[in-house]
């Protein structure tokens, strides 16, 4: 069952997750939401490599938001934004 969180920005959700696990220092971590697709509930986030573990752990351990269950799944990570644009396993060369 999927429940869409209404009137919540993805940025606010990320900051809340960071604050709950890492306190105010974690909430100050620079994270950018580059894209968000409400239809698929997926987003592309940009974070420095030094903040990746903090962000990943905060999102993974956030189990509730606004008294509703939630879960995050990291599909892909890359130091290069262009690498996230496609899946090399599905690449067709002509």
Coordinates of N, CA, C and O in Angstrom, one line a residue, residues 13-14 16-18 20-22 53-65 68-74:
X13 N 11.4 16.8 4.1 CA 11.5 15.4 4.6 C 12.9 15.0 4.8 O 13.2 14.3 5.8
X14 N 13.8 15.3 3.9 CA 15.3 15.0 4.1 C 15.8 15.7 5.3 O 16.5 15.1 6.1
X16 N 14.3 16.7 7.9 CA 13.7 16.1 9.1 C 14.4 14.8 9.5 O 14.8 14.5 10.6
X17 N 14.7 14.0 8.4 CA 15.4 12.7 8.7 C 16.8 12.9 9.2 O 17.2 12.2 10.1
X18 N 17.5 13.9 8.6 CA 18.8 14.2 9.1 C 18.8 14.7 10.5 O 19.6 14.3 11.4
X20 N 16.5 14.1 12.9 CA 16.2 13.1 13.9 C 17.3 12.2 14.2 O 17.5 11.7 15.3
X21 N 18.2 11.9 13.2 CA 19.3 10.9 13.5 C 20.6 11.7 13.9 O 21.2 11.2 14.8
X22 N 20.8 12.8 13.3 CA 22.1 13.4 13.6 C 22.0 14.8 14.3 O 23.0 15.5 14.4
X53 N 27.1 9.1 3.7 CA 26.8 8.1 4.8 C 25.7 8.7 5.7 O 24.8 8.0 6.1
X54 N 25.9 9.9 6.1 CA 24.9 10.5 7.0 C 23.5 10.6 6.4 O 22.5 10.3 7.0
X55 N 23.5 11.0 5.1 CA 22.2 11.1 4.5 C 21.5 9.7 4.3 O 20.4 9.5 4.6
X56 N 22.3 8.8 3.8 CA 21.8 7.4 3.6 C 21.3 6.8 4.9 O 20.2 6.2 4.9
X57 N 22.0 6.9 5.9 CA 21.6 6.4 7.2 C 20.4 7.0 7.7 O 19.4 6.4 8.3
X58 N 20.3 8.4 7.6 CA 19.1 9.1 8.1 C 17.9 8.7 7.3 O 16.8 8.5 7.9
X59 N 18.0 8.5 6.0 CA 16.8 8.2 5.2 C 16.4 6.7 5.5 O 15.2 6.4 5.6
X60 N 17.4 5.8 5.6 CA 17.1 4.4 5.9 C 16.4 4.2 7.2 O 15.5 3.4 7.3
X61 N 16.9 4.9 8.2 CA 16.3 4.7 9.6 C 15.1 5.5 9.9 O 14.5 5.4 11.0
X62 N 14.6 6.4 9.0 CA 13.4 7.1 9.2 C 12.2 6.2 8.9 O 12.0 5.8 7.8
X63 N 11.5 5.8 10.0 CA 10.4 4.8 9.8 C 9.1 5.5 9.8 O 8.1 4.9 9.3
X64 N 9.0 6.7 10.4 CA 7.7 7.4 10.4 C 7.9 8.8 10.1 O 8.9 9.4 10.5
X65 N 7.0 9.4 9.4 CA 7.0 10.9 9.2 C 5.5 11.3 9.3 O 4.6 10.8 8.7
X68 N 3.0 8.6 10.1 CA 2.7 7.6 9.1 C 4.0 6.9 8.7 O 5.1 7.5 8.7
X69 N 3.9 5.6 8.5 CA 5.0 4.8 8.1 C 5.6 5.3 6.8 O 4.9 5.7 5.9
X70 N 6.9 5.2 6.7 CA 7.5 5.6 5.4 C 8.8 4.8 5.3 O 9.4 4.3 6.3
X71 N 9.3 4.6 4.1 CA 10.5 3.9 3.8 C 11.2 4.4 2.6 O 10.5 4.9 1.7
X72 N 12.5 4.4 2.6 CA 13.3 4.9 1.5 C 14.1 3.8 0.9 O 14.6 2.9 1.7
X73 N 14.3 3.8 -0.3 CA 15.2 2.8 -1.0 C 16.2 3.6 -1.9 O 15.7 4.3 -2.8
X74 N 17.4 3.4 -1.7 CA 18.4 4.0 -2.5 C 18.6 3.1 -3.7 O 19.0 1.9 -3.6

